[in-house]
Amino acid sequence: MQETLAEWRPAVDAAIADVLPREVDAAYLESYFGEPTFEYDPESIQRALVDPIWDLLDRGGKRWRAVLFLVFVEAFGEKPEDYLPYATIPEILHNGTIIVDDVEDEAESRRGEPALHHRFGQDIALNAGNAMYFLPLKIITNDPGDLPESQRLAAYEMLMHELNRTHLGQGMDICWHNEREVRATREQYLEMCACKTGCLGRIVARLAAIVTDQSAAVERHAAEYAETVAVAFQIGDDVLDVEHSLGRAGDFGKAFGNDIREGKKTLLVLHAIEESDPADAERLADIIAAEENTDEEITEALRIIEDAGSIEYAKDRARALSEEALAHVDALDIDPGATEQLRSFAEFVVERDV
Amino acid sequence: MQETLAEWRPAVDAAIADVLPREVDAAYLESYFGEPTFEYDPESIQRALVDPIWDLLDRGGKRWRAVLFLVFVEAFGEKPEDYLPYATIPEILHNGTIIVDDVEDEAESRRGEPALHHRFGQDIALNAGNAMYFLPLKIITNDPGDLPESQRLAAYEMLMHELNRTHLGQGMDICWHNEREVRATREQYLEMCACKTGCLGRIVARLAAIVTDQSAAVERHAAEYAETVAVAFQIGDDVLDVEHSLGRAGDFGKAFGNDIREGKKTLLVLHAIEESDPADAERLADIIAAEENTDEEITEALRIIEDAGSIEYAKDRARALSEEALAHVDALDIDPGATEQLRSFAEFVVERDV
């Protein structure tokens, strides 16, 4: 999978630059956004939109959403090259959500550099992030693949559906984060992951199915594969944070238990609170709710999670989701090479951790 | 026009509540956003999305975008009642941009109460504002008017076009605001108004034309009417700020010249800098660029603007735009009653000031 990612990246970046060049002028603005009523100011658009967007894009990122889209297109028997502009849609959307999330979370840094709102100011960063929610959606209108009306409409209806659920997921996450009490069920936590991260995966898969005109069943299996992998990935991340912390807790001066310090109500925490005896459950809930924790308290919380069997529980759940994802791949009925790529992508995402 | 606004408001609010009820539960979430993969948390969605959105909506606002949509629908010979759900699209979009703009501008208050990010926190406010960019777009998918595919697609393509230009306009505005130098041309200032405010007006008009299946020419005239009125409105606002300030400058202790204090490069300022002698032009540019101004400096800036004939220039420009808007109404070839409503709407917007 790493090779496929590295191989496609230059072509994906070139396709993004076709949508939004690194240097814009009046001619580009007219061609992409239509004739101005009066007169565009390309210099302002360069400074307020193009520079911040490329500043983030040039910091890296594996472009895996674009590449997974291309893998799907190939699996569906079409030439990925013919659909490159569409591959940029989930990629630009994703990077837009990063900018907005970083403002919402008051993040300091992103990919080793200051978060965009620290470098460009909150107003420019936010407007650029929001512009990235709409910029790529116009690709469907420009219709590089010469699609019939029904496919373009299907793409828009799908995008509106998934982008709505993305905001539901972010809403749930923020709401829990702002509350001291632990209130969510495990299934609600997984729903938050499915909406917040899974829906962008669903966009990748469904868009590939729509532009290549697949059946509803194929679109559904592809979407569920991508969503399920995304949820498994999030659980894997949560497990990693606890496992690394257990290993590192003895090392002097090293930060550990970051999720607990942040008060994150992960699947492991929710499981441990439900499964521990009342005293341990209450203690864990208190540590999660506290504004500040000592290293001793973090160690205590980690032990409660470990003793409750929450690590194994979360690993089992991630493994089950991974198997579910692979069953959706099998149901796709695509050629063995493509099946292998989607299987290895799921394993690459999940096995790395759990 | 005031009467038409007051008359429709309860029906518009009821239509918004059909899209997003004041109290949501799992059944509503399933019906609007689709079945959850795992389990929704209605309580979080209530707190993070529904409460903040209705908090803002309940502060008032004339709902003129929804009502203008209904006026257009009637002008196009259809029953407004049949298209009420669509009327909420520009209204919800507009209120979403208010929330996001207030974060970007670091506004303290909105409609006499604390800005939403002060009441709910920046993370919840922003996510709610962004959710309002997508929530109403799903109405087209839900298709309350039973429109053929081509009309639904036309609506999406139009919305993507106009929402892209909205972010261009906001980008130009923010960029100029952050710069000390005065760089924009008058035509670029008008473009910013056309994009930032005019595009939401265009959405109102074009959506009414699309859902009632009008010709391309009718859609274009309606769009240009709405856009032109919005630009004239903005100029009117800028003129008002200067005219009131000239009148009030003698009153002890009253704030005046707010646009100049904020460093706003309005059409009047751009005209005055271009038309004044070099010493006055430089002095005005310096006052606009300064972080802080004394009342004497504000009075001086106002005098330079007045002496340059910028007030008359801006009034003339607004009047010309208003006439242009009315010419688009005449070109629509609708019945005299509807023509009168659109004429009086344009006059209501413009004549109030200039």
XYZ file of C-alpha atoms in Angstrom:
708
model
C 0.000 0.000 0.000
C 2.873 2.367 0.833
C 4.152 1.921 -2.713
C 0.774 2.635 -4.267
C 0.542 5.783 -2.151
C 3.998 7.011 -3.142
C 3.380 6.173 -6.783
C 0.173 8.178 -7.106
C 1.077 11.175 -4.993
C 2.640 13.374 -7.702
C -0.336 12.824 -10.021
C -2.775 13.605 -7.197
C -0.915 16.812 -6.346
C -0.921 17.830 -10.002
C -4.674 17.219 -10.136
C -5.188 19.400 -7.040
C -3.106 22.121 -8.725
C -5.422 21.895 -11.727
C -8.338 22.699 -9.429
C -6.460 25.382 -7.474
C -3.083 26.453 -8.938
C -0.368 27.623 -6.545
C -0.459 31.047 -8.202
C -3.826 32.383 -9.304
C -4.672 35.213 -11.676
C -7.838 36.775 -13.063
C -7.968 34.257 -15.925
C -7.994 31.291 -13.528
C -10.588 32.932 -11.279
C -12.883 33.539 -14.251
C -12.467 30.025 -15.529
C -13.152 28.330 -12.176
C -15.549 30.700 -10.416
C -17.184 32.361 -13.410
C -16.978 35.934 -14.691
C -16.913 38.597 -12.001
C -19.795 41.048 -11.874
C -17.295 43.870 -11.295
C -13.611 42.879 -10.845
C -11.852 40.124 -8.873
C -8.838 40.902 -6.700
C -6.497 37.970 -7.456
C -3.904 39.255 -4.969
C -6.332 38.973 -2.033
C -7.525 35.568 -3.158
C -3.892 34.459 -3.410
C -3.169 35.637 0.153
C -6.440 34.661 1.819
C -7.151 31.349 0.101
C -4.419 29.964 -2.134
C -1.402 30.533 0.114
C -2.957 29.035 3.270
C -4.431 26.060 1.402
C -1.127 25.149 -0.275
C 0.774 25.841 2.940
C -1.170 22.980 4.504
C -1.116 20.698 1.453
C 2.660 21.072 1.108
C 3.188 19.861 4.658
C 2.613 16.336 3.414
C -0.101 13.869 4.155
C -0.207 10.574 2.330
C -3.162 11.554 0.090
C -4.615 8.154 0.971
C -8.183 9.296 0.388
C -7.355 10.217 -3.203
C -5.394 7.010 -3.722
C -8.104 4.791 -2.216
C -10.530 6.448 -4.637
C -8.222 5.533 -7.536
C -7.838 1.964 -6.232
C -11.629 1.663 -6.219
C -11.906 3.075 -9.743
C -9.422 0.476 -10.939
C -11.233 -2.258 -8.997
C -14.413 -1.220 -10.816
C -12.662 -1.830 -14.131
C -11.993 1.762 -15.172
C -8.753 3.661 -15.760
C -7.812 5.676 -12.646
C -6.120 8.350 -14.812
C -9.490 9.192 -16.366
C -10.944 10.087 -12.970
C -8.071 11.948 -11.318
C -9.952 15.262 -10.860
C -12.617 13.447 -8.795
C -9.897 11.915 -6.597
C -9.104 15.393 -5.305
C -12.624 15.887 -3.912
C -12.252 13.842 -0.685
C -8.632 14.987 -0.349
C -9.453 18.719 -0.432
C -12.516 18.179 1.789
C -10.377 16.310 4.320
C -7.742 19.035 4.456
C -10.502 21.628 4.879
C -11.845 19.771 7.914
C -8.318 19.694 9.370
C -8.111 23.488 9.301
C -11.554 23.908 10.870
C -10.964 21.142 13.461
C -7.713 22.800 14.500
C -9.571 26.063 15.157
C -12.308 24.202 17.059
C -9.777 22.246 19.144
C -7.488 25.274 19.590
C -4.645 23.124 18.267
C -1.160 24.618 18.406
C 0.484 22.663 15.621
C -0.253 20.493 12.611
C 2.194 18.201 10.824
C 5.118 19.647 12.755
C 4.384 23.305 11.966
C 2.126 25.914 13.565
C -1.578 25.233 13.021
C -2.901 27.289 10.109
C -4.789 29.765 12.301
C -1.537 30.519 14.130
C 0.297 31.179 10.890
C -2.399 33.111 8.945
C -4.801 34.308 11.636
C -8.053 32.673 12.626
C -10.197 34.601 10.126
C -8.167 33.636 7.064
C -7.675 30.039 8.225
C -11.371 29.497 8.871
C -12.512 31.030 5.611
C -9.917 28.996 3.715
C -11.026 25.804 5.488
C -14.671 26.517 4.698
C -13.825 27.426 1.101
C -12.310 23.920 0.844
C -15.756 22.497 1.656
C -17.138 23.988 -1.569
C -14.168 24.340 -3.902
C -13.987 20.610 -4.765
C -17.769 20.202 -4.988
C -17.693 22.344 -8.110
C -15.644 19.629 -9.834
C -18.888 17.643 -10.251
C -20.423 20.644 -12.042
C -17.354 21.083 -14.245
C -17.833 17.397 -14.996
C -14.393 16.277 -16.173
C -15.660 12.716 -16.680
C -18.523 13.779 -18.946
C -21.067 12.045 -16.719
C -24.784 11.934 -17.428
C -27.067 14.100 -15.276
C -28.189 11.205 -13.098
C -24.613 10.455 -11.993
C -23.814 14.089 -11.227
C -27.003 14.368 -9.196
C -26.220 11.110 -7.376
C -22.778 12.500 -6.505
C -24.259 15.693 -5.045
C -26.942 13.874 -3.098
C -24.350 11.484 -1.696
C -21.996 14.327 -0.756
C -24.751 16.276 1.014
C -25.753 13.163 2.941
C -22.246 12.324 4.117
C -21.191 15.926 4.843
C -24.263 16.345 7.019
C -23.345 13.265 9.041
C -19.751 14.514 9.365
C -21.074 17.525 11.270
C -23.268 15.321 13.466
C -20.178 13.315 14.416
C -18.143 16.410 15.167
C -21.063 17.753 17.232
C -21.212 14.601 19.375
C -17.450 14.612 19.860
C -17.304 18.272 20.908
C -20.305 17.893 23.185
C -18.791 14.952 25.104
C -15.447 16.719 25.268
C -17.044 19.770 26.899
C -18.873 17.697 29.515
C -17.308 16.398 32.701
C -19.654 13.444 33.041
C -19.188 10.271 31.012
C -22.528 9.829 29.290
C -22.046 8.149 25.895
C -22.650 4.472 25.223
C -20.051 2.412 23.361
C -22.332 2.302 20.322
C -22.629 6.104 20.394
C -18.848 6.406 20.517
C -18.572 4.189 17.443
C -21.276 6.256 15.731
C -19.249 9.382 16.395
C -16.244 7.716 14.703
C -18.434 6.485 11.839
C -19.793 10.002 11.251
C -16.712 12.095 11.928
C -14.129 9.992 10.084
C -16.118 7.202 8.460
C -18.213 9.528 6.316
C -15.152 10.889 4.536
C -14.190 7.273 3.821
C -17.704 6.665 2.550
C -17.353 9.673 0.238
C -14.154 8.167 -1.222
C -15.820 4.824 -1.914
C -19.260 6.038 -3.006
C -17.828 8.697 -5.311
C -15.727 6.047 -7.071
C -18.832 3.853 -7.414
C -20.980 6.735 -8.679
C -18.601 8.157 -11.275
C -17.970 4.661 -12.685
C -21.711 3.873 -12.575
C -21.777 0.836 -10.285
C -24.884 -0.864 -8.910
C -26.433 0.265 -5.618
C -25.182 -2.955 -3.975
C -21.585 -2.334 -5.045
C -21.767 1.268 -3.845
C -23.095 0.094 -0.484
C -20.440 -2.594 0.051
C -17.666 -0.177 -0.942
C -19.055 2.476 1.426
C -19.368 0.072 4.330
C -15.859 -1.244 3.751
C -14.435 2.299 3.890
C -16.521 3.363 6.883
C -15.731 0.211 8.860
C -12.007 0.523 8.199
C -12.146 4.126 9.435
C -13.869 3.115 12.678
C -11.383 0.262 13.212
C -8.581 2.754 12.619
C -9.931 5.065 15.338
C -10.216 2.221 17.846
C -6.665 1.178 16.929
C -5.509 4.733 17.669
C -7.204 4.683 21.069
C -5.651 1.307 21.921
C -2.215 2.542 20.852
C -2.439 5.513 23.202
C -3.148 3.228 26.174
C -0.643 0.484 25.226
C 2.197 2.946 24.628
C 1.334 4.699 27.851
C 1.469 1.480 29.859
C 4.906 0.815 28.404
C 6.154 4.339 28.870
C 4.689 5.171 32.251
C 7.954 4.235 33.946
C 10.136 6.519 31.776
C 10.979 9.662 33.641
C 9.638 12.893 32.172
C 7.811 11.404 29.193
C 4.212 12.377 28.525
C 1.853 9.410 28.542
C -1.883 8.781 28.787
C -2.652 11.733 26.514
C -6.211 10.642 25.796
C -6.942 10.436 29.525
C -5.349 13.831 30.187
C -7.563 15.292 27.461
C -10.610 13.673 29.042
C -11.322 11.616 25.913
C -14.190 9.199 26.441
C -12.761 6.473 24.205
C -14.241 3.026 23.643
C -11.740 1.686 26.212
C -12.791 4.201 28.852
C -16.493 3.584 28.240
C -15.928 -0.189 28.492
C -13.812 0.113 31.657
C -16.390 2.312 33.395
C -19.179 -0.123 32.537
C -17.216 -3.267 33.445
C -15.198 -2.254 36.526
C -16.486 -2.511 40.085
C -18.267 0.671 41.209
C -15.288 2.117 43.125
C -12.886 1.742 40.177
C -15.526 2.963 37.721
C -16.128 6.094 39.763
C -12.411 6.710 40.208
C -11.803 6.439 36.441
C -14.731 8.757 35.713
C -13.323 11.306 38.173
C -9.848 11.215 36.624
C -11.360 11.644 33.140
C -13.488 14.548 34.392
C -10.639 16.377 36.160
C -9.098 19.446 34.523
C -5.589 18.359 35.543
C -4.131 14.981 36.496
C -0.910 13.931 38.197
C 1.178 11.181 36.596
C 0.066 8.916 39.448
C -3.573 9.488 38.584
C -2.914 8.744 34.926
C -1.132 5.506 35.896
C -4.087 4.594 38.095
C -6.560 5.213 35.241
C -4.453 3.113 32.861
C -4.421 0.261 35.403
C -8.206 0.385 35.804
C -8.585 0.207 31.999
C -6.126 -2.694 31.800
C -7.716 -4.595 34.700
C -11.174 -4.251 33.158
C -9.938 -6.094 30.052
C -10.736 -3.023 27.976
C -7.644 -3.315 25.791
C -8.590 -6.836 24.737
C -12.202 -5.779 24.294
C -11.214 -2.888 22.016
C -8.790 -5.057 20.034
C -11.492 -7.675 19.556
C -13.945 -5.035 18.405
C -11.399 -3.594 15.943
C -10.613 -7.081 14.642
C -14.302 -7.866 14.189
C -14.770 -4.601 12.269
C -11.756 -5.404 10.151
C -13.257 -8.792 9.276
C -16.540 -7.118 8.472
C -14.658 -4.751 6.156
C -13.047 -7.688 4.381
C -16.417 -9.395 3.968
C -17.599 -6.267 2.152
C -14.563 -6.503 -0.120
C -15.416 -10.128 -0.917
C -18.992 -9.105 -1.694
C -17.720 -6.593 -4.255
C -16.845 -9.362 -6.692
C -13.833 -7.587 -8.175
C -10.656 -9.119 -9.601
C -8.157 -10.804 -7.228
C -5.541 -8.051 -7.606
C -7.995 -5.332 -6.589
C -9.334 -7.496 -3.756
C -5.773 -7.913 -2.509
C -5.190 -4.149 -2.588
C -8.321 -3.401 -0.556
C -7.516 -6.231 1.890
C -3.983 -5.001 2.378
C -5.255 -1.455 2.808
C -7.554 -2.596 5.626
C -4.736 -4.588 7.205
C -2.298 -1.722 6.800
C -4.745 0.505 8.669
C -5.678 -1.920 11.414
C -2.789 -4.342 11.915
C -0.296 -1.545 12.461
C -1.795 -1.169 15.916
C -3.878 -4.007 17.236
C -42.784 44.975 2.177
C -42.798 45.118 5.986
C -46.296 43.631 5.928
C -45.320 40.812 3.584
C -42.390 40.032 5.872
C -44.525 39.964 9.020
C -47.210 37.927 7.286
C -44.901 35.126 6.161
C -42.641 34.885 9.185
C -44.626 32.313 11.223
C -44.923 29.991 8.214
C -41.201 30.332 7.480
C -40.325 29.523 11.089
C -42.610 26.494 11.021
C -40.900 25.327 7.831
C -37.481 25.691 9.477
C -38.787 23.664 12.439
C -39.822 20.946 9.973
C -36.209 20.749 8.801
C -34.745 21.001 12.295
C -37.227 20.692 15.187
C -36.485 22.559 18.423
C -36.296 19.218 20.230
C -34.750 16.300 18.392
C -34.902 12.581 19.112
C -33.584 9.407 17.510
C -36.633 9.148 15.222
C -36.044 12.617 13.772
C -32.315 11.967 13.357
C -33.014 8.742 11.464
C -35.580 10.398 9.253
C -33.408 13.377 8.316
C -29.849 12.016 8.423
C -30.504 8.341 7.699
C -30.149 5.264 9.896
C -27.144 5.295 12.194
C -24.486 2.644 11.680
C -24.306 2.168 15.454
C -26.388 4.567 17.631
C -26.986 8.337 17.545
C -26.725 10.431 20.699
C -29.713 12.783 20.394
C -28.789 14.580 23.630
C -25.409 15.693 22.233
C -26.944 16.724 18.936
C -29.535 18.730 20.849
C -26.849 20.538 22.852
C -24.215 20.942 20.136
C -26.416 21.720 17.141
C -30.102 22.266 17.825
C -29.865 24.541 20.869
C -27.280 26.941 19.386
C -29.045 27.097 15.999
C -32.433 27.932 17.529
C -30.824 30.300 20.014
C -29.741 32.407 17.039
C -32.936 31.948 14.992
C -35.089 32.972 17.953
C -33.248 36.274 18.272
C -35.225 37.538 15.318
C -34.182 38.544 11.868
C -36.783 39.473 9.298
C -36.440 36.219 7.317
C -36.347 38.434 4.222
C -34.384 35.893 2.209
C -37.111 33.294 2.710
C -39.834 35.835 1.988
C -38.136 37.190 -1.144
C -37.941 33.576 -2.347
C -41.699 33.214 -1.806
C -42.365 36.535 -3.567
C -40.410 35.240 -6.553
C -42.286 31.930 -6.547
C -45.566 33.844 -6.633
C -44.223 36.163 -9.334
C -43.422 33.056 -11.379
C -47.058 32.007 -11.140
C -46.765 29.248 -8.551
C -48.205 28.905 -5.030
C -45.641 29.984 -2.424
C -47.087 27.507 0.118
C -46.053 24.617 -2.129
C -42.401 25.661 -1.960
C -42.021 26.650 1.695
C -39.331 24.043 2.536
C -37.091 25.492 -0.200
C -37.559 28.997 1.262
C -35.657 27.867 4.352
C -32.514 27.050 2.328
C -31.147 30.615 1.934
C -32.424 31.519 5.404
C -30.549 28.711 7.188
C -27.457 29.276 5.022
C -27.493 32.985 5.898
C -27.752 32.333 9.631
C -24.896 29.826 9.346
C -22.663 32.446 7.754
C -23.558 34.847 10.589
C -22.210 32.403 13.180
C -19.010 31.768 11.224
C -18.518 35.479 10.392
C -18.861 36.363 14.065
C -16.069 33.917 14.935
C -13.911 35.268 12.096
C -14.533 38.894 13.119
C -14.242 38.124 16.837
C -17.624 39.785 17.296
C -18.831 40.295 20.848
C -22.564 40.432 20.257
C -25.261 39.610 17.714
C -28.823 40.924 17.689
C -28.415 42.384 21.174
C -27.143 39.196 22.824
C -23.679 37.635 23.159
C -22.333 36.253 19.871
C -22.950 32.511 19.635
C -19.319 31.556 20.286
C -19.441 33.534 23.529
C -22.574 31.742 24.669
C -21.777 28.162 23.531
C -18.005 28.145 23.059
C -16.148 28.564 19.812
C -16.053 24.844 18.974
C -19.811 24.309 19.235
C -20.642 27.609 17.518
C -18.367 26.910 14.579
C -19.547 23.355 14.070
C -23.167 24.490 14.301
C -22.518 27.278 11.780
C -20.826 24.849 9.390
C -23.589 22.275 9.882
C -25.995 25.002 8.688
C -24.080 25.085 5.397
C -25.119 21.475 4.690
C -28.336 20.919 6.647
C -30.532 22.881 4.199
C -28.801 21.499 1.104
C -30.294 18.118 1.914
C -33.755 19.583 1.340
C -33.078 19.325 -2.407
C -32.376 15.592 -1.964
C -35.484 15.117 0.163
C -37.261 16.834 -2.719
C -40.454 18.181 -1.145
C -41.531 19.665 -4.489
C -41.219 16.369 -6.352
C -38.880 17.931 -8.899
C -37.426 16.078 -11.859
C -33.736 15.137 -11.723
C -32.667 17.990 -13.992
C -34.097 20.619 -11.608
C -32.517 19.047 -8.529
C -29.165 18.917 -10.303
C -29.556 22.533 -11.467
C -30.242 23.557 -7.862
C -27.089 21.829 -6.589
C -24.903 23.201 -9.365
C -26.236 26.695 -8.720
C -25.691 26.382 -4.959
C -22.114 25.144 -5.384
C -21.379 28.027 -7.752
C -22.760 30.730 -5.467
C -21.364 29.271 -2.217
C -17.910 29.182 -3.791
C -18.146 32.862 -4.688
C -19.374 33.678 -1.175
C -16.047 32.423 0.175
C -14.111 34.411 -2.447
C -15.888 37.554 -1.264
C -15.214 36.834 2.389
C -11.561 36.117 1.511
C -11.157 39.503 -0.210
C -12.854 41.306 2.674
C -10.701 39.649 5.348
C -7.539 40.172 3.336
C -8.121 43.932 2.934
C -9.121 44.220 6.574
C -5.832 42.657 7.701
C -3.731 44.959 5.531
C -2.763 48.503 6.483
C -2.406 49.714 2.900
C -5.399 50.657 0.777
C -5.019 48.489 -2.302
C -8.459 47.591 -3.704
C -10.081 49.324 -6.647
C -13.697 50.505 -6.444
C -14.728 47.709 -8.793
C -13.014 45.152 -6.541
C -14.863 46.557 -3.538
C -18.167 46.117 -5.373
C -17.128 42.583 -6.367
C -16.511 41.768 -2.723
C -20.056 42.967 -1.906
C -21.464 41.049 -4.886
C -19.764 37.840 -3.739
C -20.109 38.116 0.017
C -23.705 39.341 0.200
C -24.929 39.305 -3.390
C -24.439 35.577 -3.853
C -26.882 34.755 -1.073
C -29.368 37.030 -2.822
C -28.635 35.236 -6.078
C -29.340 31.909 -4.339
C -32.754 33.220 -3.237
C -33.689 34.291 -6.759
C -32.143 31.434 -8.716
C -33.563 28.766 -6.414
C -37.057 30.203 -6.917
C -36.486 30.178 -10.682
C -35.105 26.638 -10.668
C -37.759 24.971 -8.516
C -40.519 26.592 -10.579
C -38.721 25.695 -13.822
C -38.200 29.136 -15.393
C -36.164 29.885 -18.508
C -32.444 30.653 -18.254
C -33.188 34.300 -19.092
C -35.701 34.645 -16.252
C -33.278 32.988 -13.818
C -30.535 35.403 -14.907
C -32.666 38.556 -14.568
C -33.945 37.450 -11.158
C -30.390 36.689 -9.997
C -29.018 40.014 -11.198
C -31.882 41.884 -9.579
C -31.152 40.245 -6.210
C -27.393 40.640 -6.486
C -27.620 44.286 -7.553
C -30.007 45.140 -4.731
C -27.584 43.548 -2.254
C -24.656 45.609 -3.543
C -26.756 48.803 -3.468
C -27.731 47.925 0.104
C -24.092 47.642 1.134
C -23.197 50.983 -0.425
C -26.223 52.482 1.325
C -24.897 51.153 4.623
C -21.489 52.682 4.012
C -23.055 56.055 3.124
C -25.237 55.953 6.249
C -22.194 55.446 8.475
C -20.524 58.555 7.062
C -23.672 60.725 6.933
C -24.703 59.901 10.506
C -21.153 60.485 11.640
C -21.006 63.933 10.046
C -24.211 64.801 11.864
C -23.150 63.333 15.167
C -19.527 64.411 15.261
C -20.435 67.451 17.369
C -22.323 65.445 20.021
C -20.154 64.972 23.051
C -19.220 61.399 23.898
C -21.013 59.676 21.014
C -19.159 57.151 18.877
C -19.046 58.102 15.208
C -17.080 57.146 12.097
C -17.175 53.457 12.999
C -16.195 52.267 9.524
C -13.128 54.523 9.589
C -12.178 53.380 13.089
C -12.388 49.772 11.881
C -10.183 50.621 8.897
C -12.915 49.651 6.433
C -11.930 50.411 2.849
C -15.430 51.313 1.688
C -16.405 52.601 -1.738
C -16.402 56.147 -0.256
C -12.893 55.793 1.123
C -11.572 54.319 -2.128
C -13.186 57.159 -4.100
C -11.886 59.847 -1.736
C -8.321 58.525 -1.853
C -8.396 58.421 -5.649
C -10.049 61.835 -6.069
C -8.472 63.983 -3.325
C -5.242 65.938 -3.737
C -2.165 63.888 -2.760
C -1.821 65.360 0.751
C -5.454 64.662 1.696
C -5.346 61.231 0.062
C -2.249 60.293 2.044
C -3.722 61.663 5.258
C -6.937 59.646 4.782
C -4.959 56.487 3.988
C -2.898 56.997 7.166
C -5.989 57.440 9.349
C -7.565 54.315 7.837
C -4.330 52.362 8.398
C -3.847 53.464 12.031
C -4.674 51.046 14.836
C -6.265 53.804 16.914
C -7.710 57.190 15.981
C -8.621 60.275 17.987
C -12.041 61.865 17.429
C -10.213 64.737 15.703
C -8.636 62.338 13.223
C -12.011 60.730 12.505
C -13.551 64.174 11.910
C -10.669 64.996 9.580
C -11.186 61.759 7.615
C -14.919 62.442 7.338
C -14.196 65.949 5.993
C -11.778 64.599 3.375
C -14.458 62.123 2.239
C -17.090 64.859 2.121
C -14.829 67.325 0.303
C -13.945 64.724 -2.329
C -17.644 64.410 -3.204
C -17.524 60.743 -2.218
C -20.941 60.776 -0.576
C -22.597 62.007 -3.745
C -20.533 59.571 -5.805
C -21.609 56.613 -3.663
C -25.247 57.719 -3.665
C -25.159 58.021 -7.453
C -23.632 54.585 -7.768
C -26.263 53.080 -5.456
C -29.039 54.815 -7.381
C -27.661 53.537 -10.685
C -27.526 50.011 -9.302
C -31.051 50.371 -8.000
C -32.224 51.421 -11.469
C -30.366 48.485 -12.960
C -32.155 46.197 -10.500
C -35.510 47.615 -11.544
C -34.656 47.114 -15.214
C -34.104 43.421 -14.419
C -37.542 43.326 -12.778
C -39.107 44.836 -15.912
C -37.316 42.247 -18.043
C -38.897 39.463 -15.975
C -42.284 40.044 -17.600
C -44.314 39.134 -14.518
C -47.703 40.486 -13.460
C -47.975 44.098 -12.245
C -48.578 43.100 -8.606
C -45.412 41.010 -8.469
C -43.453 43.720 -10.287
C -44.632 46.205 -7.699
C -43.518 43.934 -4.843
C -40.026 43.515 -6.268
C -39.783 47.264 -7.027
C -40.863 48.176 -3.520
C -38.430 45.633 -2.075
C -35.558 47.276 -3.969
C -36.720 50.722 -2.888
C -37.208 49.597 0.701
C -33.620 48.368 0.696
C -32.039 51.345 -1.037
C -34.234 54.402 -0.438
C -34.032 53.988 3.330
C -30.501 55.405 3.062
C -29.620 57.267 -0.064
